[in-house]
Each structure stands twice: as C-alpha cells, then as structure tokens.
Amino acid sequence: MHNKFNKLTLAVAVATAAFASQAQAGGYQINEQSVSGQGYGHAGRSSNVEDATIVFGNPAGMSFLDRAQISVGGTYLNVNSDISNETSQQYAIVTQGGTPVGGASSSVSGTNDGDMVPGTLIPYAFYVHPVNEKLAFGFGVYAPFGSKTDYESTFEGRNQGNYTEVTVKSAQPTVSYRFNDQWSVGAGITYNQVEGELHRQVPVAIPDGVGGADISEIDSRVDGDDEAWGYNLGVIYQPVPETKLGLTYRSAVDYNLTGDFRAVAQDIGVDVTDDASLDLTTPETVNFSLTQQMSDRLKLMFGASWVRWSQFEEILVTGNDIPEITDEQQNYENAWAFATGGEYQLTPTLALRAGVTLDFTPTQDETRSVRIPSDDRRIFSLGAGWSPTDNLTVDVAYSYLTERGTQVDQMKTDTRNLGTATSQVTSSYSADYKNEAHGFGAQLTYRF
C-alpha cells in the first residue's frame, strides 16, 4: 500500500506539471519566448520575423534575417488568485478484518489565502547565423512548460495538494532554407529536461479505542526528473512582399519520469521512502499566423494555435510491486487559442505594438484540480521596440491576463494499512477561483 500511495502521488505531481501546459497559454503551457512578440499578443508568432526569437516561433523564418543576431530577454509573471465559497469534508473509517472499529466525520480546518503562484521570471536566449541568402542556422534555450503553486501550510485544500513545481528547459539547434522569394522551410531538434516536485498532506485515521477515530496527516513529498528529445518544423509562404503566412508544428515529447518519495508523520511514527515512475507525453502543437503589411508604417497580424490535449486521457502509474497502481481518468480536450495584433512604426527608431488573445482551457469542470485551477483566458498586451542604432533593439511589453471565474470540486480517497487495521479517509474540497496575471517583459537584440 505504501508503493501505491507513493506512485499515485508522483503521478499526480508530474502529470499536473507537464500538462500545466501553459501561466500563459491554455493549461499552463508557457508562451514567454519573445518579448517583441508579446507586445502584439504573439499574433504573428509563425509569420512575423522581427529578430532571433523566430527560432522558437517558426524556424523557417531564420532565412529571412539578413544578419547574425542574438536576442536575450525574459518576462516576469505576477499571478493573483482569489478563493471564495470554500467547503471541505473528511469521512474516515477504520476496519479490522473487514469489521469497522472506528470512524469520524468533520470539516477540514484551514485557511484559503489565495495568491499561491509566486512571482516568476522566465528567461530565454536565441542566436541566428545566416550563412548566405538561402541558408541560416540558429540555436535557442527557453522554457516551453512550467508551473508552480505554493499554498500556505494551513491551506484548507491541502489533502488535495498544497505545493507543485515543474520546470521544463529546452535547447534547440535549428536550420532554415529559403528556396526563393516565396517559400522557406525550417526544422529544429529539441533536447528537453523536466523536473517536478509535489507536496500533499495525506489524511490517515487512527482508532481511538472507543468507536471513534482521530485524523492525522502525512506530509507527502515527491520529486522526479527525466530528459527527452523532440522536434519542430516550420514553413513560411510569402505570395507577395506585403504578405507572409507561417505554419509551425512542435512535436509531442515522451518522458519517463523517475523520482524519490518520502512520507513523514512524526506523531504516528510514519517515515516511508520509495521510488516511483510515470510515462508522460506532452502534447504536440500547431500554430498558424498571418502578417499583412498594410502600409509603410502599419502591419497587422492574426494567429491561431491548436494543442492536442485529448491524448491526455488518464494517469497510468506502474511500480515494481504493483503492476497497475492507479488508472485515473483525466479526459482533457483539445484546445485552441486565437490572437490578433498590430505594430505601428511611429518613428524610424520606435515601433508601438498591441494585441488581444483568447485562450481556451483544456480542463473540464469535473476534473479541475487545486493544482491547475484555471479556465478560459483573455490576454491584453502592449509593447514597444526602440532601435537607437541599426545594430541594437530594446523591446518591452506588458500583458494583462484575466480568467473566467471557475470552480474546483475535488475528492480523494486514501487507504493505508495500520498493522492489523486499515484506514480509509475520503477528503473533499470545493471552492471558487478567480485568477489574473500581469506579465512584464524586456528583451535586447544585437545584430552583428
């Protein structure tokens, strides 16, 4: 039973992390790989060639750059969350030889402070080197996925989860070839590292000898990591000089996370360690965008992104002692995001940008978690690019994200052997969440 508890904990932690696809794309998939693109809501991600960040946006775009250049930047995310209308319950029963020997029922005492996502800086760096008018090479390091929730230790929903942190770091060598004035293609290989950590307070019922039970909590902590390879492909079609259409495909990435587990409860003498593993696949994405030069000063952009979240149907955890530890249905839905934006060249050295993004969540009401308490999003962005010289551009951007109010309604049953007795505690937590975020970005591009 210890193994079952351990692997289930790791499964929830890692699956939550990896599919916390997006603090700024549906789920928790990270969009912060370009501050110049952030200014217009990433509407032209696959078609608008501004600088070296096109390595991520569309590798085919590198061959449209006429000089070697490096872009380095980052976005600081400040997320605010309000929790209201919270309710919780614990139902406990202790059996011995199949016969009940104790039980208890009560609400979970605790707090609901909200604002559980710490401020985070998401950095990146890209380099592009044109070999000639047709061929270009590039390289980038960035974070495609990541999430962190850190509730207070007295959080009322701590039986469902109170700490999650996942980081995915990618390195991408890339090549681009331009056939003619109209067509360009590109491809990149990604080397990815994932790390995850999860904490949860697991309830356990101890019989009190008079037909009742006292409920204690086990501090469950697990971490895991893995590395894996993926790829991306891109194409740009420019039918006329004023129009660019871009299409980018980013592959799914398969991981097998392995990690360490520890569960501690000093008051009942529990100190357990174990190993665990989970097969995990992050979904592929497709992005299409259009950039239209309306005049010498104004260009407009439109973009659409699709993520194949539907392949995340279940969390299937296996262990050394138990072939199938848990098979937990998730039933995520494929998700779309749409963006429109524009850039206006106010002066020869100053460009102004703005954009709006609609981002739809892959989660469903019946499976939404305290670890991913998100819903559909609207993102409003402003930005500017200042080029004091031909070699140097400084970009800044600000984004405001507001989510539709949503509800988390979770229930877990934890079973644990207590020598000759068995504890079974069913805990539930329900609350309304309202989330918003502010993103502040800065980027420096230098051309050689």
Tab-separated table of C-alpha atoms in Angstrom, residues 9-379:
chain	number	residue	atom	x	y	z
A	9	THR	CA	1.452	10.928	-5.554
A	10	LEU	CA	4.179	11.077	-8.194
A	11	ALA	CA	1.678	10.578	-10.990
A	12	VAL	CA	-0.451	13.491	-9.913
A	13	ALA	CA	2.596	15.680	-9.388
A	14	VAL	CA	4.276	15.046	-12.689
A	15	ALA	CA	1.161	14.909	-14.829
A	16	THR	CA	-0.011	18.146	-13.295
A	17	ALA	CA	3.332	19.690	-14.008
A	18	ALA	CA	3.736	18.596	-17.531
A	19	PHE	CA	0.249	19.485	-18.541
A	20	ALA	CA	0.264	22.677	-16.641
A	21	SER	CA	0.941	23.331	-20.311
A	22	GLN	CA	0.672	26.966	-20.307
A	23	ALA	CA	0.831	30.933	-16.810
A	24	GLN	CA	0.076	31.952	-20.225
A	25	ALA	CA	-1.399	29.514	-22.662
A	26	GLY	CA	-4.339	27.136	-22.054
A	27	GLY	CA	-3.488	24.947	-19.081
A	28	TYR	CA	-0.103	26.327	-18.037
A	29	GLN	CA	1.923	25.997	-21.234
A	30	ILE	CA	4.402	28.841	-21.301
A	31	ASN	CA	4.210	31.394	-24.116
A	32	GLU	CA	7.053	33.619	-22.930
A	33	GLN	CA	9.762	33.059	-25.539
A	34	SER	CA	9.661	36.509	-27.197
A	35	VAL	CA	9.061	39.944	-25.699
A	36	SER	CA	8.828	41.520	-29.149
A	37	GLY	CA	6.040	39.016	-29.914
A	38	GLN	CA	4.436	39.525	-26.504
A	39	GLY	CA	3.710	43.138	-27.442
A	40	TYR	CA	1.203	42.064	-30.115
A	41	GLY	CA	-0.132	39.048	-28.212
A	42	HIS	CA	2.030	36.575	-30.201
A	43	ALA	CA	-0.476	37.019	-33.039
A	44	GLY	CA	2.258	36.733	-35.686
A	45	ARG	CA	4.280	34.034	-33.956
A	46	SER	CA	4.788	31.886	-37.098
A	47	SER	CA	4.887	34.620	-39.731
A	48	ASN	CA	6.300	37.868	-38.330
A	49	VAL	CA	10.112	37.878	-38.490
A	50	GLU	CA	11.333	40.526	-36.017
A	51	ASP	CA	14.511	39.070	-34.542
A	52	ALA	CA	16.258	35.888	-33.407
A	53	THR	CA	13.252	34.764	-31.330
A	54	ILE	CA	11.847	33.411	-34.598
A	55	VAL	CA	13.955	30.308	-33.783
A	56	PHE	CA	11.088	29.323	-31.484
A	57	GLY	CA	8.224	30.941	-33.366
A	58	ASN	CA	8.987	29.372	-36.766
A	59	PRO	CA	12.423	28.003	-37.730
A	60	ALA	CA	11.667	28.767	-41.396
A	61	GLY	CA	11.820	32.484	-40.587
A	62	MET	CA	15.556	32.476	-39.835
A	63	SER	CA	16.399	32.658	-43.538
A	64	PHE	CA	14.542	35.989	-43.762
A	65	LEU	CA	17.104	37.621	-41.427
A	66	ASP	CA	19.999	39.284	-43.243
A	67	ARG	CA	22.472	39.487	-40.349
A	68	ALA	CA	23.676	37.355	-37.468
A	69	GLN	CA	21.941	38.371	-34.271
A	70	ILE	CA	21.256	37.404	-30.692
A	71	SER	CA	18.089	38.051	-28.687
A	72	VAL	CA	18.116	37.715	-24.908
A	73	GLY	CA	15.218	38.522	-22.617
A	74	GLY	CA	12.652	37.408	-20.115
A	75	THR	CA	9.177	38.005	-18.744
A	76	TYR	CA	8.297	38.391	-15.077
A	77	LEU	CA	4.880	36.916	-14.233
A	78	ASN	CA	2.880	38.125	-11.239
A	79	VAL	CA	-0.234	35.986	-10.680
A	80	ASN	CA	-3.070	36.936	-8.311
A	81	SER	CA	-5.735	34.449	-7.194
A	82	ASP	CA	-8.824	34.858	-5.020
A	83	ILE	CA	-10.501	31.852	-3.367
A	84	SER	CA	-14.068	32.049	-2.075
A	85	ASN	CA	-17.089	29.903	-1.137
A	86	GLU	CA	-14.854	27.114	0.098
A	87	THR	CA	-16.175	23.932	1.721
A	88	SER	CA	-14.370	20.764	2.795
A	89	GLN	CA	-15.068	17.451	4.452
A	90	GLN	CA	-13.331	14.332	5.742
A	91	TYR	CA	-15.058	10.967	6.161
A	92	ALA	CA	-12.939	8.345	7.910
A	93	ILE	CA	-13.434	4.688	8.757
A	94	VAL	CA	-11.048	2.182	10.330
A	95	THR	CA	-11.617	-1.529	9.792
A	96	GLN	CA	-10.032	-4.660	11.242
A	97	GLY	CA	-10.626	-7.939	9.460
A	98	GLY	CA	-13.372	-6.210	7.486
A	99	THR	CA	-15.149	-5.063	10.661
A	100	PRO	CA	-15.434	-1.322	11.436
A	101	VAL	CA	-13.633	-0.414	14.665
A	102	GLY	CA	-13.713	3.386	14.434
A	103	GLY	CA	-14.836	6.315	12.344
A	104	ALA	CA	-15.039	10.102	12.153
A	105	SER	CA	-16.572	12.877	10.070
A	106	SER	CA	-15.645	16.547	10.132
A	107	SER	CA	-14.763	19.545	8.018
A	108	VAL	CA	-11.097	20.322	7.362
A	109	SER	CA	-9.854	23.270	9.370
A	110	GLY	CA	-7.663	25.646	7.439
A	111	THR	CA	-7.161	28.859	5.503
A	112	ASN	CA	-7.767	29.992	1.904
A	113	ASP	CA	-5.388	32.900	1.374
A	114	GLY	CA	-5.109	32.521	-2.411
A	115	ASP	CA	-2.211	34.104	-4.363
A	116	MET	CA	-0.492	30.721	-4.331
A	117	VAL	CA	1.559	31.291	-7.507
A	118	PRO	CA	4.867	33.021	-6.667
A	119	GLY	CA	6.260	35.698	-8.953
A	120	THR	CA	8.464	34.052	-11.583
A	121	LEU	CA	10.998	35.238	-14.161
A	122	ILE	CA	11.006	33.218	-17.398
A	123	PRO	CA	14.254	33.839	-19.355
A	124	TYR	CA	15.328	32.832	-22.865
A	125	ALA	CA	18.137	33.358	-25.405
A	126	PHE	CA	18.298	32.838	-29.195
A	127	TYR	CA	21.006	33.173	-31.840
A	128	VAL	CA	20.690	33.174	-35.642
A	129	HIS	CA	23.573	32.998	-38.136
A	130	PRO	CA	22.745	33.436	-41.854
A	131	VAL	CA	25.284	31.538	-43.973
A	132	ASN	CA	24.081	33.102	-47.225
A	133	GLU	CA	20.853	34.439	-48.732
A	134	LYS	CA	19.231	30.986	-48.587
A	135	LEU	CA	20.694	29.102	-45.611
A	136	ALA	CA	20.663	30.009	-41.916
A	137	PHE	CA	21.458	28.249	-38.656
A	138	GLY	CA	20.170	29.067	-35.200
A	139	PHE	CA	20.119	27.973	-31.591
A	140	GLY	CA	17.841	28.695	-28.647
A	141	VAL	CA	17.356	27.936	-24.960
A	142	TYR	CA	13.941	28.536	-23.411
A	143	ALA	CA	11.171	27.150	-21.190
A	144	PRO	CA	8.193	25.644	-23.081
A	145	PHE	CA	6.372	24.310	-19.993
A	146	GLY	CA	6.294	25.173	-16.308
A	147	SER	CA	4.113	25.832	-13.291
A	148	LYS	CA	4.339	26.490	-9.605
A	149	THR	CA	1.680	26.636	-6.914
A	150	ASP	CA	2.686	27.116	-3.291
A	151	TYR	CA	-0.280	27.264	-0.923
A	152	GLU	CA	0.141	28.197	2.713
A	153	SER	CA	0.852	25.244	5.041
A	154	THR	CA	-2.619	25.598	6.605
A	155	PHE	CA	-4.443	25.562	3.241
A	156	GLU	CA	-7.886	24.018	3.633
A	157	GLY	CA	-7.477	22.000	0.439
A	158	ARG	CA	-4.071	20.581	1.434
A	159	ASN	CA	-5.434	16.999	1.294
A	160	GLN	CA	-5.778	17.507	-2.478
A	161	GLY	CA	-2.399	19.236	-2.892
A	162	ASN	CA	-0.519	22.205	-1.471
A	163	TYR	CA	2.716	22.509	-3.493
A	164	THR	CA	3.594	21.810	-7.107
A	165	GLU	CA	6.646	22.930	-9.046
A	166	VAL	CA	7.618	21.820	-12.524
A	167	THR	CA	10.185	23.246	-14.905
A	168	VAL	CA	10.910	22.161	-18.462
A	169	LYS	CA	14.066	23.540	-20.106
A	170	SER	CA	14.760	23.122	-23.821
A	171	ALA	CA	17.774	23.613	-26.084
A	172	GLN	CA	17.123	23.792	-29.822
A	173	PRO	CA	19.613	23.733	-32.718
A	174	THR	CA	17.818	24.803	-35.895
A	175	VAL	CA	18.339	25.105	-39.660
A	176	SER	CA	16.387	27.092	-42.251
A	177	TYR	CA	16.470	27.113	-46.068
A	178	ARG	CA	14.825	29.639	-48.384
A	179	PHE	CA	14.051	28.208	-51.813
A	180	ASN	CA	13.025	31.507	-53.417
A	181	ASP	CA	11.291	34.795	-52.616
A	182	GLN	CA	8.095	32.931	-51.716
A	183	TRP	CA	8.974	29.721	-49.869
A	184	SER	CA	11.131	28.957	-46.850
A	185	VAL	CA	11.304	25.878	-44.612
A	186	GLY	CA	12.975	25.124	-41.290
A	187	ALA	CA	13.488	22.365	-38.743
A	188	GLY	CA	14.831	22.101	-35.224
A	189	ILE	CA	15.673	19.352	-32.756
A	190	THR	CA	14.850	19.944	-29.095
A	191	TYR	CA	16.651	18.489	-26.105
A	192	ASN	CA	14.338	18.763	-23.092
A	193	GLN	CA	14.822	18.361	-19.352
A	194	VAL	CA	11.886	18.151	-16.935
A	195	GLU	CA	11.975	18.386	-13.128
A	196	GLY	CA	8.986	18.158	-10.834
A	197	GLU	CA	8.169	18.313	-7.135
A	198	LEU	CA	4.895	17.747	-5.297
A	199	HIS	CA	3.719	18.062	-1.695
A	200	ARG	CA	0.392	16.858	-0.306
A	201	GLN	CA	-0.977	16.311	3.184
A	202	VAL	CA	-2.464	12.804	3.164
A	203	PRO	CA	-5.089	12.114	5.855
A	204	VAL	CA	-4.973	8.894	7.887
A	205	ALA	CA	-7.450	7.749	10.577
A	206	ILE	CA	-6.232	6.243	13.870
A	207	PRO	CA	-8.819	4.374	16.023
A	208	ASP	CA	-9.284	5.908	19.459
A	209	GLY	CA	-10.411	2.662	21.124
A	210	VAL	CA	-13.961	3.850	21.882
A	211	GLY	CA	-15.510	3.552	18.421
A	212	GLY	CA	-14.157	6.804	17.029
A	213	ALA	CA	-11.025	7.879	15.170
A	214	ASP	CA	-8.519	10.702	15.164
A	215	ILE	CA	-7.397	12.011	11.784
A	216	SER	CA	-3.723	12.814	11.365
A	217	GLU	CA	-1.876	13.965	8.240
A	218	ILE	CA	1.169	12.538	6.479
A	219	ASP	CA	3.495	15.044	4.785
A	220	SER	CA	3.959	13.519	1.317
A	221	ARG	CA	6.825	14.849	-0.840
A	222	VAL	CA	7.988	13.549	-4.184
A	223	ASP	CA	10.353	14.701	-6.902
A	224	GLY	CA	11.180	13.319	-10.329
A	225	ASP	CA	13.084	14.183	-13.486
A	226	ASP	CA	13.838	12.993	-16.993
A	227	GLU	CA	15.220	14.145	-20.335
A	228	ALA	CA	13.893	13.535	-23.833
A	229	TRP	CA	14.107	14.654	-27.455
A	230	GLY	CA	11.562	16.346	-29.696
A	231	TYR	CA	11.490	18.384	-32.878
A	232	ASN	CA	9.714	21.205	-34.669
A	233	LEU	CA	9.026	22.034	-38.310
A	234	GLY	CA	8.074	25.265	-39.994
A	235	VAL	CA	7.194	26.767	-43.346
A	236	ILE	CA	6.669	30.357	-44.498
A	237	TYR	CA	4.892	31.324	-47.718
A	238	GLN	CA	5.158	34.890	-48.993
A	239	PRO	CA	2.882	35.233	-52.053
A	240	VAL	CA	3.608	38.964	-52.304
A	241	PRO	CA	6.147	41.137	-50.434
A	242	GLU	CA	3.409	42.548	-48.180
A	243	THR	CA	2.015	39.187	-47.028
A	244	LYS	CA	3.552	36.340	-45.026
A	245	LEU	CA	1.806	33.143	-43.922
A	246	GLY	CA	3.508	30.855	-41.420
A	247	LEU	CA	2.832	27.358	-40.106
A	248	THR	CA	4.759	25.697	-37.253
A	249	TYR	CA	4.485	22.192	-35.825
A	250	ARG	CA	6.002	21.281	-32.458
A	251	SER	CA	6.168	17.574	-31.703
A	252	ALA	CA	4.940	15.704	-28.680
A	253	VAL	CA	7.713	14.740	-26.247
A	254	ASP	CA	7.754	11.406	-24.392
A	255	TYR	CA	9.143	11.246	-20.857
A	256	ASN	CA	9.603	8.521	-18.286
A	257	LEU	CA	9.996	10.355	-15.010
A	258	THR	CA	11.623	8.583	-12.109
A	259	GLY	CA	11.933	10.056	-8.660
A	260	ASP	CA	12.192	9.757	-4.909
A	261	PHE	CA	9.374	9.780	-2.404
A	262	ARG	CA	9.158	10.431	1.305
A	263	ALA	CA	6.136	10.443	3.610
A	264	VAL	CA	6.578	11.622	7.194
A	265	ALA	CA	4.196	11.914	10.152
A	266	GLN	CA	6.111	12.003	13.431
A	267	ASP	CA	3.014	11.884	15.638
A	268	ILE	CA	2.080	8.418	14.328
A	269	GLY	CA	5.614	7.171	13.624
A	270	VAL	CA	5.494	7.186	9.811
A	271	ASP	CA	8.694	7.691	7.797
A	272	VAL	CA	8.498	5.975	4.417
A	273	THR	CA	10.741	6.265	1.347
A	274	ASP	CA	10.310	4.676	-2.064
A	275	ASP	CA	10.865	5.015	-5.826
A	276	ALA	CA	8.215	5.669	-8.468
A	277	SER	CA	7.851	6.128	-12.223
A	278	LEU	CA	5.400	7.557	-14.717
A	279	ASP	CA	5.245	7.599	-18.517
A	280	LEU	CA	4.264	11.035	-19.698
A	281	THR	CA	3.746	12.667	-23.095
A	282	THR	CA	3.476	16.417	-23.557
A	283	PRO	CA	1.165	17.207	-26.485
A	284	GLU	CA	2.044	18.428	-29.959
A	285	THR	CA	1.056	21.935	-31.020
A	286	VAL	CA	0.289	23.601	-34.336
A	287	ASN	CA	0.457	27.353	-34.892
A	288	PHE	CA	-0.696	29.284	-37.950
A	289	SER	CA	-0.315	33.029	-38.391
A	290	LEU	CA	-0.661	35.750	-40.989
A	291	THR	CA	1.290	39.018	-41.185
A	292	GLN	CA	-0.002	41.722	-43.511
A	293	GLN	CA	1.918	44.933	-44.206
A	294	MET	CA	-0.878	47.484	-44.556
A	295	SER	CA	1.380	50.485	-45.232
A	296	ASP	CA	4.963	51.585	-44.764
A	297	ARG	CA	4.248	52.055	-41.048
A	298	LEU	CA	1.434	49.644	-40.148
A	299	LYS	CA	1.283	45.848	-40.167
A	300	LEU	CA	-1.451	43.634	-38.771
A	301	MET	CA	-1.259	40.035	-37.593
A	302	PHE	CA	-3.572	37.134	-36.829
A	303	GLY	CA	-2.705	33.811	-35.233
A	304	ALA	CA	-4.357	30.528	-34.247
A	305	SER	CA	-2.833	27.742	-32.119
A	306	TRP	CA	-4.080	24.209	-31.532
A	307	VAL	CA	-2.859	21.837	-28.809
A	308	ARG	CA	-3.672	18.134	-28.860
A	309	TRP	CA	-4.567	17.797	-25.197
A	310	SER	CA	-7.053	14.985	-25.942
A	311	GLN	CA	-4.235	12.429	-25.762
A	312	PHE	CA	-4.078	13.109	-22.021
A	313	GLU	CA	-6.872	10.694	-21.159
A	314	GLU	CA	-5.544	9.131	-17.987
A	315	ILE	CA	-2.753	8.927	-15.451
A	316	LEU	CA	-1.451	5.367	-15.534
A	317	VAL	CA	1.128	4.634	-12.855
A	318	THR	CA	3.119	1.404	-12.570
A	319	GLY	CA	5.521	0.172	-9.905
A	320	ASN	CA	7.852	-2.693	-9.065
A	321	ASP	CA	5.450	-4.380	-6.682
A	322	ILE	CA	2.075	-3.418	-8.172
A	323	PRO	CA	1.712	-3.691	-11.982
A	324	GLU	CA	-1.097	-1.131	-12.115
A	325	ILE	CA	-1.093	1.257	-9.205
A	326	THR	CA	-3.688	3.691	-10.496
A	327	ASP	CA	-5.567	4.412	-13.688
A	328	GLU	CA	-7.049	7.858	-13.211
A	329	GLN	CA	-9.236	9.352	-15.933
A	330	GLN	CA	-8.439	12.945	-16.994
A	331	ASN	CA	-10.222	13.359	-20.331
A	332	TYR	CA	-8.614	16.631	-21.395
A	333	GLU	CA	-9.999	18.289	-24.513
A	334	ASN	CA	-8.086	19.696	-27.474
A	335	ALA	CA	-7.683	23.442	-27.009
A	336	TRP	CA	-7.497	26.477	-29.297
A	337	ALA	CA	-6.086	29.965	-28.838
A	338	PHE	CA	-6.650	32.933	-31.159
A	339	ALA	CA	-4.766	36.217	-31.283
A	340	THR	CA	-4.847	39.433	-33.268
A	341	GLY	CA	-2.430	42.325	-33.043
A	342	GLY	CA	-0.559	45.028	-34.838
A	343	GLU	CA	2.621	47.086	-34.976
A	344	TYR	CA	2.914	50.766	-35.902
A	345	GLN	CA	6.274	52.343	-36.790
A	346	LEU	CA	5.795	55.678	-35.064
A	347	THR	CA	9.286	56.954	-35.906
A	348	PRO	CA	12.277	55.383	-37.689
A	349	THR	CA	13.530	54.197	-34.284
A	350	LEU	CA	10.296	53.479	-32.326
A	351	ALA	CA	7.657	50.811	-33.015
A	352	LEU	CA	4.441	50.517	-30.967
A	353	ARG	CA	2.541	47.235	-30.566
A	354	ALA	CA	-0.765	45.931	-29.210
A	355	GLY	CA	-2.618	42.617	-29.229
A	356	VAL	CA	-5.506	40.593	-27.817
A	357	THR	CA	-5.521	36.822	-27.218
A	358	LEU	CA	-8.374	34.416	-26.425
A	359	ASP	CA	-7.051	31.225	-24.836
A	360	PHE	CA	-9.375	28.283	-24.155
A	361	THR	CA	-8.677	25.801	-21.363
A	362	PRO	CA	-8.297	22.044	-21.974
A	363	THR	CA	-9.542	21.167	-18.473
A	364	GLN	CA	-13.072	20.020	-17.720
A	365	ASP	CA	-15.207	21.007	-14.744
A	366	GLU	CA	-15.377	17.526	-13.245
A	367	THR	CA	-11.586	17.009	-13.194
A	368	ARG	CA	-10.258	20.513	-12.410
A	369	SER	CA	-7.663	20.481	-9.612
A	370	VAL	CA	-6.320	22.824	-6.939
A	371	ARG	CA	-3.011	22.339	-8.755
A	372	ILE	CA	-4.422	23.710	-12.046
A	373	PRO	CA	-7.381	25.910	-11.024
A	374	SER	CA	-7.610	27.614	-14.423
A	375	ASP	CA	-10.253	28.345	-17.047
A	376	ASP	CA	-10.631	30.278	-20.313
A	377	ARG	CA	-8.428	33.358	-20.583
A	378	ARG	CA	-8.322	36.772	-22.211
A	379	ILE	CA	-4.933	38.465	-22.572
